[in-house]
Tab-separated table of C-alpha atoms in Angstrom:
chain	number	residue	atom	x	y	z
A	25	ALA	CA	19.792	-19.650	24.743
A	26	THR	CA	22.999	-17.835	25.546
A	27	ARG	CA	23.030	-16.080	22.181
A	28	THR	CA	19.403	-14.990	22.708
A	29	LYS	CA	20.204	-13.429	26.091
A	30	SER	CA	23.173	-11.522	24.670
A	31	ALA	CA	20.974	-10.196	21.886
A	32	ASP	CA	18.458	-9.038	24.424
A	33	VAL	CA	21.011	-6.849	26.160
A	34	GLU	CA	22.446	-5.519	22.829
A	35	ARG	CA	21.344	-1.948	22.176
A	36	ALA	CA	19.357	-1.410	18.993
A	37	ASP	CA	19.426	2.425	19.109
A	38	SER	CA	22.302	4.858	18.787
A	39	GLY	CA	22.968	5.167	22.439
A	40	ILE	CA	20.250	7.726	23.059
A	41	GLY	CA	16.898	7.040	24.546
A	42	GLN	CA	13.593	6.903	22.714
A	43	MET	CA	12.488	10.376	23.834
A	44	PRO	CA	15.630	12.209	22.616
A	45	ALA	CA	15.522	10.271	19.324
A	46	ARG	CA	11.912	11.274	18.779
A	47	LYS	CA	12.754	14.923	19.502
A	48	TRP	CA	15.684	14.796	17.070
A	49	ARG	CA	13.451	13.379	14.345
A	50	ASN	CA	10.867	16.100	15.024
A	51	ARG	CA	13.557	18.811	14.763
A	52	ALA	CA	14.872	17.296	11.531
A	53	SER	CA	11.352	17.257	10.111
A	54	GLU	CA	10.808	20.901	11.140
A	55	THR	CA	14.161	21.904	9.594
A	56	LEU	CA	13.295	20.179	6.342
A	57	SER	CA	9.906	21.922	6.246
A	58	SER	CA	11.604	25.258	6.876
A	59	LEU	CA	14.077	24.647	4.061
A	60	GLN	CA	11.254	23.681	1.708
A	61	ALA	CA	9.297	26.793	2.729
A	62	TRP	CA	12.344	28.991	2.148
A	63	GLU	CA	12.955	27.296	-1.208
A	64	ALA	CA	9.371	28.009	-2.220
A	65	HIS	CA	9.676	31.678	-1.191
A	66	ARG	CA	13.374	32.317	-1.774
A	67	PRO	CA	14.323	35.876	-2.684
A	68	CYS	CA	14.636	37.035	-6.275
A	69	THR	CA	18.276	37.139	-7.323
A	70	ASP	CA	17.777	40.522	-9.010
A	71	CYS	CA	15.711	42.604	-6.589
A	72	GLY	CA	15.634	40.495	-3.374
A	73	GLU	CA	11.850	40.404	-3.231
A	74	ARG	CA	10.103	37.237	-2.028
A	75	ASP	CA	7.076	37.286	-4.292
A	76	LEU	CA	8.181	34.348	-6.451
A	77	PRO	CA	5.336	32.053	-7.522
A	78	VAL	CA	5.286	28.743	-5.650
A	79	GLU	CA	6.277	25.843	-7.902
A	80	THR	CA	4.586	22.528	-7.115
A	81	ASP	CA	6.354	20.616	-9.859
A	82	VAL	CA	9.992	19.896	-8.967
A	83	GLN	CA	11.007	19.730	-12.620
A	84	ASN	CA	9.455	23.109	-13.369
A	85	CYS	CA	11.104	24.492	-10.247
A	86	ASN	CA	14.530	23.344	-11.458
A	87	GLN	CA	13.919	24.759	-14.904
A	88	ARG	CA	12.797	28.149	-13.625
A	89	ARG	CA	15.061	30.889	-14.913
A	90	ALA	CA	17.577	32.011	-12.286
A	91	ASP	CA	15.055	32.393	-9.429
A	92	LEU	CA	13.561	35.646	-10.712
A	93	CYS	CA	10.333	37.307	-9.716
A	94	GLU	CA	7.835	38.164	-12.425
A	95	LYS	CA	8.792	41.834	-12.436
A	96	CYS	CA	12.492	41.092	-12.909
A	97	ARG	CA	11.782	38.492	-15.583
A	98	LYS	CA	9.867	41.097	-17.522
A	99	ARG	CA	12.626	43.670	-16.993
A	100	ARG	CA	15.288	41.256	-18.259
A	101	THR	CA	13.192	40.535	-21.341
A	102	GLU	CA	12.764	44.268	-21.998
A	103	ARG	CA	16.488	44.839	-21.541
A	104	LYS	CA	17.364	42.047	-23.959
A	105	GLU	CA	14.965	43.453	-26.567
A	106	SER	CA	16.409	46.964	-26.101
A	107	VAL	CA	19.989	45.708	-26.470
A	108	LEU	CA	19.126	43.753	-29.615
A	109	GLU	CA	17.264	46.778	-30.996
A	110	PHE	CA	20.384	48.899	-30.456
A	111	VAL	CA	22.575	46.390	-32.315
A	112	ASN	CA	20.076	45.673	-35.113
A	113	THR	CA	19.433	49.347	-35.840
A	114	GLU	CA	23.179	49.988	-35.860
A	115	ALA	CA	23.488	47.259	-38.487
A	116	SER	CA	20.655	48.811	-40.552
A	117	TYR	CA	22.359	52.202	-40.318
A	118	GLY	CA	25.598	50.619	-41.522
A	119	GLU	CA	23.756	49.122	-44.496
A	120	ASP	CA	22.488	52.589	-45.476
A	121	LEU	CA	26.044	53.943	-45.284
A	122	ARG	CA	27.219	51.108	-47.525
A	123	ILE	CA	24.480	51.968	-50.048
A	124	ILE	CA	25.580	55.618	-50.082
A	125	LYS	CA	29.115	54.587	-50.980
A	126	GLU	CA	28.541	51.621	-53.314
A	127	GLU	CA	25.339	52.715	-55.088
A	128	PHE	CA	25.972	56.457	-55.345
A	129	TYR	CA	29.501	57.629	-54.548
A	130	LEU	CA	31.535	54.995	-56.431
A	131	PRO	CA	29.324	54.869	-59.588
A	132	MET	CA	29.281	58.678	-59.818
A	133	GLN	CA	33.046	58.753	-59.366
A	134	ALA	CA	33.665	56.006	-61.948
A	135	ALA	CA	31.376	57.637	-64.520
A	136	GLY	CA	32.952	61.038	-64.003
A	137	LEU	CA	29.578	62.659	-63.274
A	138	LEU	CA	31.151	64.905	-60.627
A	139	SER	CA	34.647	66.086	-59.777
A	140	GLN	CA	36.391	64.863	-56.635
A	141	GLU	CA	35.827	68.252	-55.011
A	142	GLN	CA	32.094	68.098	-55.763
A	143	LEU	CA	31.873	64.531	-54.450
A	144	GLN	CA	33.626	65.621	-51.267
A	145	GLY	CA	31.190	68.499	-50.883
A	146	ILE	CA	28.136	66.229	-51.168
A	147	PHE	CA	29.293	63.120	-49.298
A	148	SER	CA	31.505	64.870	-46.734
A	149	ASN	CA	33.290	62.396	-44.366
A	150	ILE	CA	31.062	59.428	-45.196
A	151	GLN	CA	34.053	57.037	-45.338
A	152	GLU	CA	35.027	57.948	-41.768
A	153	LEU	CA	31.487	57.188	-40.590
A	154	ILE	CA	31.564	53.846	-42.432
A	155	ASP	CA	34.827	52.810	-40.738
A	156	LEU	CA	33.550	53.800	-37.296
A	157	ASN	CA	30.279	51.953	-37.809
A	158	GLU	CA	32.036	48.768	-38.934
A	159	ASN	CA	34.348	48.739	-35.895
A	160	PHE	CA	31.541	49.641	-33.473
A	161	LEU	CA	29.214	47.001	-34.900
A	162	GLU	CA	31.935	44.338	-34.842
A	163	ILE	CA	32.527	44.838	-31.097
A	164	LEU	CA	28.795	44.876	-30.384
A	165	GLN	CA	28.238	41.650	-32.316
A	166	GLU	CA	31.187	39.967	-30.584
A	167	GLU	CA	29.695	40.831	-27.196
A	168	ILE	CA	26.313	39.421	-28.202
A	169	ASP	CA	27.827	36.200	-29.577
A	170	GLN	CA	30.037	35.735	-26.520
A	171	ALA	CA	27.068	36.172	-24.183
A	172	PHE	CA	25.045	33.524	-26.028
A	173	ASP	CA	28.052	31.159	-26.113
A	174	GLN	CA	28.399	31.469	-22.336
A	175	GLY	CA	24.731	30.662	-21.782
A	176	ASP	CA	23.712	34.264	-21.024
A	177	ASP	CA	20.425	34.169	-22.930
A	178	ASP	CA	19.271	37.413	-21.265
A	179	LEU	CA	22.409	39.297	-22.419
A	180	MET	CA	23.014	40.566	-18.878
A	181	THR	CA	26.790	40.510	-19.462
A	182	VAL	CA	26.546	42.787	-22.510
A	183	CYS	CA	27.554	46.321	-21.489
A	184	ILE	CA	26.381	48.699	-24.217
A	185	GLY	CA	27.322	51.760	-22.150
A	186	GLU	CA	30.960	50.727	-21.763
A	187	ILE	CA	31.274	49.901	-25.465
A	188	PHE	CA	29.678	53.231	-26.455
A	189	LEU	CA	32.121	55.162	-24.266
A	190	GLU	CA	35.029	53.327	-25.931
A	191	PHE	CA	33.763	54.603	-29.310
A	192	VAL	CA	32.966	58.123	-28.122
A	193	ASN	CA	35.263	59.379	-30.906
A	194	MET	CA	32.280	58.768	-33.216
A	195	LEU	CA	30.742	62.001	-31.984
A	196	PRO	CA	33.246	64.435	-33.593
A	197	ALA	CA	32.791	62.556	-36.891
A	198	PHE	CA	29.018	62.992	-36.618
A	199	GLN	CA	29.571	66.676	-35.844
A	200	THR	CA	31.655	67.175	-38.994
A	201	TYR	CA	28.971	65.519	-41.123
A	202	CYS	CA	26.041	67.353	-39.511
A	203	LEU	CA	27.631	70.784	-39.817
A	204	GLN	CA	28.173	70.237	-43.568
A	205	GLN	CA	24.708	68.791	-44.200
A	206	SER	CA	23.050	72.053	-45.197
A	207	SER	CA	25.750	72.997	-47.727
A	208	SER	CA	25.837	69.389	-49.048
A	209	VAL	CA	22.122	69.398	-49.847
A	210	ASN	CA	22.327	72.832	-51.465
A	211	MET	CA	25.255	71.696	-53.638
A	212	LEU	CA	23.390	68.523	-54.679
A	213	ASN	CA	20.298	70.544	-55.656
A	214	ALA	CA	22.358	72.963	-57.725
A	215	LEU	CA	24.342	70.241	-59.500
A	216	GLU	CA	21.204	68.216	-60.253
A	217	LYS	CA	19.669	71.208	-62.025
A	218	GLU	CA	22.912	71.931	-63.881
A	219	LYS	CA	23.949	68.408	-64.980
A	220	GLU	CA	21.422	66.381	-66.970
A	221	LEU	CA	23.418	63.124	-66.745
A	222	LEU	CA	23.476	63.381	-62.965
A	223	ARG	CA	19.722	63.942	-62.892
A	224	ILE	CA	19.122	60.910	-65.135
A	225	PHE	CA	21.416	58.720	-63.009
A	226	LEU	CA	19.635	59.655	-59.758
A	227	ASN	CA	16.163	59.080	-61.263
A	228	VAL	CA	17.065	55.704	-62.780
A	229	SER	CA	18.748	54.584	-59.549
A	230	GLN	CA	15.707	55.436	-57.463
A	231	ASN	CA	13.233	53.695	-59.773
A	232	ASP	CA	15.194	50.637	-60.945
A	233	ASN	CA	17.756	49.859	-58.239
A	234	THR	CA	15.927	47.572	-55.770
A	235	ALA	CA	18.666	48.041	-53.161
A	236	LEU	CA	17.549	51.667	-52.741
A	237	ARG	CA	13.981	50.712	-51.686
A	238	ARG	CA	12.597	53.534	-53.881
A	239	MET	CA	14.484	56.100	-51.803
A	240	ASN	CA	16.470	58.952	-53.332
A	241	LEU	CA	19.985	60.075	-52.507
A	242	ARG	CA	18.797	62.848	-50.189
A	243	SER	CA	16.973	60.331	-48.003
A	244	PHE	CA	20.109	58.222	-47.589
A	245	LEU	CA	22.238	61.273	-46.833
A	246	MET	CA	19.998	61.907	-43.822
A	247	ALA	CA	20.892	58.503	-42.286
A	248	PRO	CA	23.779	59.763	-40.079
A	249	LEU	CA	21.582	62.585	-38.732
A	250	GLN	CA	18.773	60.172	-37.942
A	251	ARG	CA	21.196	57.793	-36.251
A	252	VAL	CA	22.948	60.290	-34.005
A	253	THR	CA	19.635	61.762	-32.827
A	254	LYS	CA	18.293	58.279	-32.050
A	255	TYR	CA	21.143	57.256	-29.737
A	256	PRO	CA	19.697	59.014	-26.635
A	257	LEU	CA	16.329	57.284	-27.101
A	258	LEU	CA	17.900	53.837	-27.530
A	259	LEU	CA	20.142	54.318	-24.505
A	260	SER	CA	17.175	55.526	-22.431
A	261	ARG	CA	15.288	52.318	-23.179
A	262	ILE	CA	18.226	50.200	-22.031
A	263	ILE	CA	18.669	52.334	-18.884
A	264	LYS	CA	14.991	51.949	-18.009
A	265	ALA	CA	15.302	48.146	-18.120
A	266	THR	CA	18.662	48.003	-16.289
A	267	THR	CA	18.785	47.836	-12.480
A	268	GLU	CA	20.909	50.397	-10.640
A	269	TYR	CA	23.388	47.816	-9.325
A	270	HIS	CA	24.114	46.449	-12.826
A	271	PRO	CA	27.781	47.141	-13.691
A	272	ASP	CA	26.779	48.938	-16.897
A	273	HIS	CA	24.193	51.256	-15.339
A	274	GLY	CA	26.618	54.103	-14.649
A	275	SER	CA	28.247	53.802	-18.080
A	276	LEU	CA	24.843	53.893	-19.784
A	277	ARG	CA	23.936	57.130	-18.031
A	278	GLU	CA	27.305	58.667	-18.835
A	279	ALA	CA	27.002	57.632	-22.494
A	280	LYS	CA	23.522	59.173	-22.721
A	281	SER	CA	24.789	62.387	-21.107
A	282	ARG	CA	27.768	62.577	-23.492
A	283	ILE	CA	25.665	62.164	-26.624
A	284	GLU	CA	23.060	64.697	-25.461
A	285	SER	CA	25.776	67.234	-24.642
A	286	HIS	CA	27.323	66.710	-28.051
A	287	LEU	CA	23.991	67.194	-29.791
A	288	GLU	CA	23.569	70.496	-27.963
A	289	HIS	CA	27.072	71.487	-29.028
A	290	ILE	CA	26.230	70.692	-32.676
A	291	ASN	CA	23.090	72.843	-32.411
A	292	MET	CA	25.104	75.737	-30.962
A	293	LYS	CA	27.766	75.493	-33.704
A	294	THR	CA	25.046	75.367	-36.369
A	295	LYS	CA	23.475	78.583	-35.056
A	296	GLN	CA	26.874	80.292	-34.844
A	297	GLU	CA	27.444	79.570	-38.531
A	298	GLY	CA	24.168	81.282	-39.372
A	299	ASN	CA	22.168	78.182	-40.385
A	300	THR	CA	18.477	78.086	-39.529
A	301	TRP	CA	18.587	74.283	-39.661
A	302	THR	CA	19.521	72.458	-36.418
A	303	LEU	CA	19.405	68.872	-35.167
A	304	ARG	CA	16.668	69.862	-32.727
A	305	SER	CA	14.497	71.279	-35.500
A	306	PHE	CA	15.294	68.207	-37.612
A	307	ARG	CA	14.026	65.901	-34.861
A	308	GLN	CA	10.911	68.008	-34.257
A	309	ASP	CA	10.107	68.307	-37.977
A	310	SER	CA	10.611	64.571	-38.510
A	311	LYS	CA	8.274	63.765	-35.623
A	312	LYS	CA	5.596	66.167	-36.883
A	313	LYS	CA	5.839	64.799	-40.422
A	314	ARG	CA	5.509	61.210	-39.166
A	315	GLU	CA	2.456	62.120	-37.084
A	316	VAL	CA	0.775	63.864	-40.035
A	317	ILE	CA	1.563	60.959	-42.378
A	318	ASN	CA	0.230	58.408	-39.868
A	319	ILE	CA	-3.023	60.347	-39.401
A	320	GLU	CA	-3.456	60.699	-43.163
A	321	MET	CA	-2.902	56.971	-43.760
A	322	ARG	CA	-5.273	55.982	-40.942
A	323	GLU	CA	-8.027	58.196	-42.325
A	324	MET	CA	-7.604	56.638	-45.775
A	325	ALA	CA	-7.660	53.113	-44.287
A	326	LEU	CA	-10.834	53.813	-42.270
A	327	LYS	CA	-12.565	55.293	-45.287
A	328	THR	CA	-11.580	52.263	-47.375
A	329	VAL	CA	-12.793	49.549	-44.968
A	330	GLY	CA	-15.878	51.509	-43.849
A	331	TRP	CA	-15.641	50.542	-40.170
A	332	LEU	CA	-16.707	52.656	-37.212
A	333	ARG	CA	-13.774	54.520	-35.701
A	334	GLU	CA	-14.606	53.429	-32.136
A	335	GLU	CA	-14.637	49.761	-33.203
A	336	THR	CA	-11.325	49.911	-35.082
A	337	ARG	CA	-7.916	49.179	-33.590
A	338	PHE	CA	-4.652	49.853	-35.466
A	339	VAL	CA	-2.471	46.918	-34.407
A	340	MET	CA	0.596	47.710	-36.547
A	341	GLU	CA	1.562	50.254	-39.173
A	342	GLY	CA	4.732	51.099	-41.000
A	343	SER	CA	6.837	50.567	-44.087
A	344	LEU	CA	7.263	47.067	-45.516
A	345	GLN	CA	8.863	45.790	-48.700
A	346	LEU	CA	6.462	43.835	-50.908
A	347	ALA	CA	6.945	41.513	-53.871
A	348	GLN	CA	4.635	39.276	-55.865
A	349	PRO	CA	6.401	36.020	-56.844
A	350	PRO	CA	5.701	34.939	-60.427
A	351	ASP	CA	5.810	31.238	-59.512
A	352	GLY	CA	6.331	28.900	-56.594
A	353	GLN	CA	10.079	28.585	-57.084
A	354	TRP	CA	11.049	31.754	-55.234
A	355	VAL	CA	11.909	29.876	-52.043
A	356	LYS	CA	14.447	27.687	-53.835
A	357	LYS	CA	15.889	30.616	-55.779
A	358	GLY	CA	15.914	32.900	-52.755
A	359	SER	CA	14.289	36.241	-52.090
A	360	LYS	CA	17.102	38.029	-53.972
A	361	THR	CA	15.390	37.075	-57.225
A	362	LEU	CA	12.258	39.004	-56.238
A	363	LYS	CA	11.752	42.659	-57.042
A	364	PHE	CA	10.590	44.416	-53.880
A	365	GLN	CA	8.915	47.789	-53.627
A	366	ASN	CA	8.348	49.971	-50.595
A	367	MET	CA	4.813	49.981	-49.264
A	368	GLN	CA	3.010	51.491	-46.279
A	369	VAL	CA	1.107	48.682	-44.530
A	370	LEU	CA	-1.578	49.000	-41.842
A	371	LEU	CA	-2.981	46.065	-39.863
A	372	LEU	CA	-6.534	46.959	-38.782
A	373	VAL	CA	-8.768	44.934	-36.470
A	374	ASN	CA	-12.530	45.375	-36.111
A	375	MET	CA	-13.583	44.587	-32.527
A	376	LYS	CA	-17.087	43.650	-31.388
A	377	ARG	CA	-18.356	45.558	-28.403
A	378	VAL	CA	-19.674	43.954	-25.229
A	379	SER	CA	-22.210	46.728	-24.690
A	380	GLU	CA	-23.823	48.926	-27.330
A	381	SER	CA	-25.627	51.223	-24.889
A	382	SER	CA	-22.660	53.527	-24.471
A	383	LEU	CA	-19.965	53.531	-27.086
A	384	GLU	CA	-17.616	55.483	-24.826
A	385	SER	CA	-17.779	53.022	-21.959
A	386	ALA	CA	-18.194	49.851	-23.965
A	387	GLU	CA	-15.224	47.531	-23.827
A	388	PRO	CA	-13.893	45.828	-26.959
A	389	GLY	CA	-14.896	42.221	-27.345
A	390	PRO	CA	-13.917	39.451	-29.772
A	391	VAL	CA	-12.316	40.152	-33.127
A	392	LYS	CA	-14.926	40.576	-35.855
A	393	ASP	CA	-12.628	41.201	-38.814
A	394	ALA	CA	-8.998	41.991	-39.636
A	395	VAL	CA	-7.478	43.420	-42.808
A	396	LEU	CA	-4.174	44.558	-44.256
A	397	VAL	CA	-4.322	47.897	-46.078
A	398	LEU	CA	-1.523	48.413	-48.620
A	399	ILE	CA	-0.725	52.025	-49.508
A	400	ARG	CA	1.822	53.233	-52.018
A	401	ASP	CA	4.354	55.783	-50.839
A	402	LYS	CA	3.424	59.402	-51.385
A	403	ASN	CA	3.445	60.549	-55.000
A	404	ASN	CA	2.672	64.177	-55.858
A	405	GLY	CA	1.588	64.760	-52.275
A	406	LYS	CA	-1.064	62.015	-52.213
A	407	PHE	CA	-1.278	58.413	-51.032
A	408	HIS	CA	-2.716	55.722	-53.290
A	409	LEU	CA	-4.111	52.315	-52.429
A	410	LEU	CA	-2.276	49.444	-54.092
A	411	ARG	CA	-5.424	47.296	-54.146
A	412	GLU	CA	-8.465	46.532	-52.049
A	413	PRO	CA	-7.677	45.503	-48.437
A	414	LEU	CA	-6.519	41.938	-47.808
A	415	ARG	CA	-9.020	40.218	-45.493
A	416	LEU	CA	-7.074	37.921	-43.199
A	417	SER	CA	-10.027	35.556	-42.880
A	418	ASN	CA	-9.349	34.594	-46.515
A	419	CYS	CA	-5.568	34.409	-46.197
A	420	ILE	CA	-2.928	31.923	-45.147
A	421	VAL	CA	0.330	33.279	-43.714
A	422	SER	CA	3.452	31.142	-43.742
A	423	THR	CA	7.212	31.280	-43.593
A	424	ASP	CA	10.081	29.040	-44.584
A	425	PRO	CA	13.183	28.273	-42.447
A	426	ASP	CA	15.419	28.820	-45.470
A	427	CYS	CA	14.009	32.337	-46.043
A	428	ASP	CA	13.551	33.630	-42.504
A	429	ASP	CA	13.917	37.255	-43.604
A	430	THR	CA	10.563	37.118	-45.451
A	431	PHE	CA	7.065	35.721	-45.006
A	432	GLU	CA	4.365	34.907	-47.545
A	433	LEU	CA	0.674	35.786	-47.480
A	434	ILE	CA	-1.582	33.841	-49.839
A	435	GLU	CA	-5.042	35.151	-50.592
A	436	ILE	CA	-7.141	32.094	-51.405
A	437	ARG	CA	-7.774	31.648	-55.139
A	438	ARG	CA	-6.295	35.053	-55.904
A	439	GLU	CA	-2.814	36.430	-55.276
A	440	ALA	CA	0.311	35.751	-53.239
A	441	PHE	CA	2.520	38.382	-51.612
A	442	VAL	CA	5.972	38.210	-50.058
A	443	PHE	CA	6.724	40.740	-47.299
A	444	ARG	CA	9.860	41.768	-45.463
A	445	ASP	CA	11.099	44.592	-43.263
A	446	SER	CA	14.594	46.062	-43.403
A	447	ASP	CA	14.944	44.794	-39.816
A	448	ARG	CA	14.601	41.003	-39.482
A	449	ALA	CA	13.158	41.233	-35.951
A	450	ARG	CA	10.434	43.556	-37.222
A	451	THR	CA	9.714	41.109	-40.059
A	452	HIS	CA	9.144	38.340	-37.511
A	453	HIS	CA	6.907	40.617	-35.433
A	454	TRP	CA	4.778	41.478	-38.456
A	455	PHE	CA	4.532	37.770	-39.307
A	456	ARG	CA	3.382	36.775	-35.810
A	457	GLN	CA	0.743	39.500	-35.609
A	458	ILE	CA	-0.716	38.814	-39.072
A	459	ARG	CA	-0.689	35.053	-38.517
A	460	ARG	CA	-2.451	35.472	-35.175
A	461	TYR	CA	-5.480	37.262	-36.630
A	462	SER	CA	-5.479	35.074	-39.717
A	463	ARG	CA	-5.876	32.021	-37.483
A	464	GLU	CA	-8.586	33.597	-35.317
A	465	LEU	CA	-10.809	34.334	-38.305
A	466	GLY	CA	-12.296	32.194	-41.067
A	467	SER	CA	-12.709	28.451	-41.406
A	468	TRP	CA	-9.606	26.276	-41.552
A	469	LYS	CA	-11.602	23.456	-43.154
A	470	LYS	CA	-12.679	25.793	-45.933
A	471	ARG	CA	-9.111	26.916	-46.465
A	472	ARG	CA	-7.785	23.363	-46.568
A	473	ASN	CA	-10.352	22.433	-49.209
A	474	ALA	CA	-9.381	25.487	-51.191
A	475	LEU	CA	-5.686	24.623	-50.998
A	476	PRO	CA	-5.490	20.837	-50.629
A	477	ASN	CA	-1.789	20.722	-51.473
A	478	ILE	CA	-0.670	22.672	-48.416
A	479	MET	CA	1.639	20.630	-46.201
A	480	ILE	CA	1.612	21.676	-42.563
A	481	SER	CA	4.942	20.992	-40.862
A	482	THR	CA	4.750	21.722	-37.141
A	483	PRO	CA	8.514	21.573	-36.373
A	484	HIS	CA	9.045	24.550	-38.702
A	485	THR	CA	6.206	26.599	-37.264
A	486	ARG	CA	7.478	29.899	-35.986
A	487	PRO	CA	6.728	30.435	-32.251
């Protein structure tokens, strides 16, 4: 009985009454609700906006990328793509420089086709440009690799502007090459007419050397001009996707200003030397030629497929390298065993229309048909179709992890084609677009019956 009485007088609370305890619990509950509300609408780490989508799933909330709003997520993706485009195109440019030296300069020097003075007149300071490109590309690639190693999947720590300013000494080398371009081409034309062995070597190289992609020496000699005039455009794309408070924003703008000023200086020096050719006219002429070529190819494609213009959409178009494997062993042997040829490829889609009453106002509906039109490069001023269009409803598109620089398109019961672009990212983009429309059209059951030996392996399916 004594123990019971002592327990009765023992306090069970924390020394505060029931009313204060209830108020404390209410305040704690309100605080927790406020924290949860703030967590659901916390500001974007990039722009500070509070328009983040509310996540109901805790796991998804934890996995969300760095608390970004939709606009900033998209901007980061665009910036990453622009940075990778800058690096990948620099690598492609470097490959063209290597071809100039190893497939033209060194063989011509070893065979004694031209004297050292003549070689210097045609190829100018190509070795200096090669050295600069190799060093520039090495630093760029190191920055990309380091960012990925540190978990920076968006490449926000990669500062292209700062790196470009460190290699600003590239610009005088480009100036030297550009100012000699006119005399180099004139010398090459004169020597080709004069020396029969040189003419034979250039023709055989263009037609039989697969590394040249059916391009002649003059086309490769234009690579430095094309590269230096493309820098402002590439930098502009990165600037557009980079926020003002990013540490590289100021360097990007300065780099763009420096390259544009140098291009103007090259134009001025070209005019002072009495040349009618300038970098500005080169860029304008190249753009006009591309527009004319694109229009000409589109007209040929429309005439070939016979679709109505208002129902046709050109999804992709451009140059691809094409090969036809003689057997099924090309994957094991590697794509190096295949003989590729340059081809102009157009991906056309025929869209149904929701309303036929007014073709101008009618919106496109589901996909009715999709084809690939293969056109040979211009010969004697005219384009030629390689074959009849490939209907994607009758095709299966696939890739192999061991040959990720190519993809294969099999036309059921007919032919197989292997495609690749000089840029691996573009190859993957072509693959995804063609595979998308191939899957939307046709009957998979019919295709499986036609090719019963196809093994579908989902872990290797490209996203």
